[in-house]
XYZ file of C-alpha atoms in Angstrom:
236
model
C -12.737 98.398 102.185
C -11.110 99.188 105.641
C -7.229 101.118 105.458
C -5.518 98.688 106.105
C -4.048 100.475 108.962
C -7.002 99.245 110.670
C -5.404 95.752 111.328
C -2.382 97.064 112.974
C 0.068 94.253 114.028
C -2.852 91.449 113.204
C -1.389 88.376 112.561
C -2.310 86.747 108.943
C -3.313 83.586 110.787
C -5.901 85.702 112.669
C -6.871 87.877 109.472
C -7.376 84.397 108.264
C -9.922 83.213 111.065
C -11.557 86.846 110.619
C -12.025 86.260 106.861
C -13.700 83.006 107.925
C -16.310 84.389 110.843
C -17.110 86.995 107.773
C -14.875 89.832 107.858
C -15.417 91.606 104.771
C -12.217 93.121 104.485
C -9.663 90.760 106.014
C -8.955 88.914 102.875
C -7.843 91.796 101.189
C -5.638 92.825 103.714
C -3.503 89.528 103.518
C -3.675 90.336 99.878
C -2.168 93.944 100.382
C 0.364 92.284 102.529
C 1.291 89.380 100.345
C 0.314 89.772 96.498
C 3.787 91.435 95.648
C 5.499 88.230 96.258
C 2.967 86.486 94.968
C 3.184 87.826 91.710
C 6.772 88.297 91.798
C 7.027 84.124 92.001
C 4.371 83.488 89.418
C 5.748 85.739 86.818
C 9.225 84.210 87.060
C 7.825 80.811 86.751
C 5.822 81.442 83.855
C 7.453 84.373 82.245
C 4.252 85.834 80.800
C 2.215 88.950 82.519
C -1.268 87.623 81.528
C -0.524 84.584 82.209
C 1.123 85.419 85.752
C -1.773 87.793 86.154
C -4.169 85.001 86.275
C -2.353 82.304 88.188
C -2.759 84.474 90.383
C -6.225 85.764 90.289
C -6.950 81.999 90.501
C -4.742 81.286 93.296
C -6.500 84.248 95.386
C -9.940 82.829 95.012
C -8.901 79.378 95.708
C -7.602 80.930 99.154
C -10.290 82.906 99.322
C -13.038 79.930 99.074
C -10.503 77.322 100.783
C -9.667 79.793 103.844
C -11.674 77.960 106.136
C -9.383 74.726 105.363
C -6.466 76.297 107.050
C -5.162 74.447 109.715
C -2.151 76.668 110.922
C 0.352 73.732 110.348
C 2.499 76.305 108.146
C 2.515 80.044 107.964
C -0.213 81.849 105.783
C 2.763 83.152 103.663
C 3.605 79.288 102.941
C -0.274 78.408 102.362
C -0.374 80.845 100.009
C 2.398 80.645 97.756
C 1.603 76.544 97.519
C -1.173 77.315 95.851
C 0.087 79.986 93.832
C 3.099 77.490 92.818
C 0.127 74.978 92.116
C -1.965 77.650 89.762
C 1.330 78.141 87.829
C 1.495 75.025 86.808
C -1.581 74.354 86.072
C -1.360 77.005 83.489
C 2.045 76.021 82.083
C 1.045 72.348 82.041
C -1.933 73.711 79.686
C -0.057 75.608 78.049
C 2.201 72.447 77.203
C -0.549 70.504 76.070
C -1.553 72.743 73.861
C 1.721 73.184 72.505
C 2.714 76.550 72.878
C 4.338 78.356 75.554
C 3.992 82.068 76.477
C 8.158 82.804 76.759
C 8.172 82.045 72.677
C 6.544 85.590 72.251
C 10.002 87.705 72.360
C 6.768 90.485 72.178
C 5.251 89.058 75.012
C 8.935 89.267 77.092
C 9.300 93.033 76.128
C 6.210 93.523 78.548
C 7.650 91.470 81.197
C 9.568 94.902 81.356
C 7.596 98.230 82.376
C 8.581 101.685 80.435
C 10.266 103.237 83.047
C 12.342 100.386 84.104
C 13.467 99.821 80.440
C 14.713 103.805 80.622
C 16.038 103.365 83.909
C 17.962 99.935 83.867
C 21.182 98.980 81.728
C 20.494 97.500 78.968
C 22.295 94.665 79.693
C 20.329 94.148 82.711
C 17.275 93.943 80.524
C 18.553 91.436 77.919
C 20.016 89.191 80.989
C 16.274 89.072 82.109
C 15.159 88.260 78.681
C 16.962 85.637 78.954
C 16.697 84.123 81.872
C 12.811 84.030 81.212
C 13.404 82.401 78.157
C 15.892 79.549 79.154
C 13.485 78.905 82.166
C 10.688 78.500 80.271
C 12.599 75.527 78.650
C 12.233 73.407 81.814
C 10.041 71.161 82.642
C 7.043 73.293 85.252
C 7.785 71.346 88.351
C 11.795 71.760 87.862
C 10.856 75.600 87.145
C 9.044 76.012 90.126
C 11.649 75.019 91.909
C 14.463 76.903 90.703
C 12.478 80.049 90.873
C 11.782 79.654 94.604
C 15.126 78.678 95.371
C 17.834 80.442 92.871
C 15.157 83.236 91.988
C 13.069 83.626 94.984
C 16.074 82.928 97.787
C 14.084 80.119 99.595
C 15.581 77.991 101.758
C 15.197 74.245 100.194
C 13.197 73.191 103.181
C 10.694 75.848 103.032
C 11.055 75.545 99.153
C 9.763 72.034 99.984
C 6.842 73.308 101.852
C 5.723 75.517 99.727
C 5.862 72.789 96.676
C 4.302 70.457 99.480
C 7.661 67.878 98.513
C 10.271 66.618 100.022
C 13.459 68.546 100.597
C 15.028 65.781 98.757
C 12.784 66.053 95.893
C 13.364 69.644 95.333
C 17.274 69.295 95.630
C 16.838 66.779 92.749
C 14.300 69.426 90.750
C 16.791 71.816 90.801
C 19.742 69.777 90.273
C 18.436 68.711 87.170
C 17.186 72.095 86.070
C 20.682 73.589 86.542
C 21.646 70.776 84.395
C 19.306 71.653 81.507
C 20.060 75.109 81.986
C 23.773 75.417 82.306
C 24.495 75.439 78.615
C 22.307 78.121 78.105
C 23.228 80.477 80.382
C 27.134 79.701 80.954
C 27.820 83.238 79.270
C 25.323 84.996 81.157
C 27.794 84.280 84.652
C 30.709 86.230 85.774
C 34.047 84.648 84.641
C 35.036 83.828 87.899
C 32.172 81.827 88.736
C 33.831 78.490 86.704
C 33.704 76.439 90.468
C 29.690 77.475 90.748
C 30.448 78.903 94.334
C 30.603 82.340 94.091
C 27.029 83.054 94.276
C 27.239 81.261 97.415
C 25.022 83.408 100.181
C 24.229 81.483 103.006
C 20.978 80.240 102.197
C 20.475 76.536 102.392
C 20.133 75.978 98.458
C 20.365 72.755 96.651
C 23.509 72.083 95.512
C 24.918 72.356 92.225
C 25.291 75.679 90.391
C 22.391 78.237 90.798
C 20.320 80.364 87.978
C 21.135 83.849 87.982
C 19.157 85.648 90.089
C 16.808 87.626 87.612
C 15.835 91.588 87.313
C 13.194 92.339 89.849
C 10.049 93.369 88.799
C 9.257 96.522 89.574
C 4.900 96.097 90.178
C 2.837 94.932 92.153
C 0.955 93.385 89.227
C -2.850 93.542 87.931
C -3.471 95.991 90.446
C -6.689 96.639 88.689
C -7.593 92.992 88.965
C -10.783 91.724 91.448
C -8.628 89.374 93.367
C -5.795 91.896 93.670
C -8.114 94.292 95.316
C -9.029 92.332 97.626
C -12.140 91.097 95.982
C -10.899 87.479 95.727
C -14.039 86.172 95.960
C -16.173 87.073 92.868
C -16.933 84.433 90.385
């Protein structure tokens, strides 16, 4: 694979049409650019590493194979966390059906944190995480989704709705009623002051209504080790 030095100040709409004419390596330069995001939304919205790890995976090699769809009527960034969004929840709606959900596993949530951020971070930073993960994984996928892009994530709602491919209304209305299923789990997780739900006002055009706390970052770039991740994306 090419450094990805090599592209310079290449735009990911024209990495895109590269990928397409049969660049071998400009695929895995969007995914060098983008995957940290990527992975950052899908293991907030479904709290589980493996899981996370292949929403992902599948969401590169659907962009990989679908590349030549792309129109250009939204940013490459935008493509390509819709369809990350839409491999979550596939997964969590599986997951549903089957009855079982990942964020029951308080094992499974330790790993959401890596060794040396446990040693590093407060404890109490940790727990708050914990969680966070936990309540969210409560909700409904679609309402999750949205909260994580927009509370989590710091979307605007419009590009929120974008990425979801929804209305703006529709995702005001997702979170709204998240926030409602959530607040009475995580009321003591807020600063005391908070009690009018507009402290943790920041400018962004959220949804209204009180937002989730925003949660500890995670500190990888995820299954770095993975096909997709390295660029491979399209191996079957």
């Amino acid at each position: 694979m090419a450094d990805g030095n090599a592209y310079g100040d290449t735009s990911d709409q024209d990495l895109l049409a590269r990928h397409v004419e049969g660049d071998p390596d400009a695929f895995g330069e969007i995914v060098r650019r983008h995957r940290d995001r990527l992975w950052a939304v899908a293991l907030r919205t479904l709290g589980d590493r493996e899981e996370a790890a292949d929403a992902v995976q599948d969401a590169l090699v659907s962009a990989y194979r679908a590349a030549h769809t792309f129109r250009g009527q939204s940013a490459v960034t935008t493509w390509l966390h819709r369809i990350t969004v839409n491999a979550c929840l596939d997964r969590a709606r599986k997951a549903a059906s089957r009855k079982t959900s990942p964020v029951d596993d308080t094992e499974r949530l330790e790993q959401l944190l890596e060794p040396h951020e446990s040693a590093s971070a407060p404890a109490e930073r940790n727990d708050l995480h914990r969680q966070l993960i936990e309540a969210l994984g409560t909700l409904p996928p679609d309402q999750r989704a949205a909260l994580v892009l927009v509370d989590m994530q710091g979307y605007p709602v419009a590009e929120a709705a974008r990425v979801l491919d929804v209305p703006t209304g529709t995702v005001k209305s997702r979170c709204a009623r998240g926030r409602a299923r959530l607040l009475p789990l995580l009321t003591h997780l807020r600063p005391e002051k908070s009690g009018d739900g507009k402290e943790s006002s920041d400018g962004r055009n959220r949804a209204e209504g009180t937002s989730v706390p925003p949660a500890a970052e995670p500190t990888d770039a995820g299954p770095s080790d993975s096909a997709a991740v390295k660029g491979g994306g399209g191996r079957t």
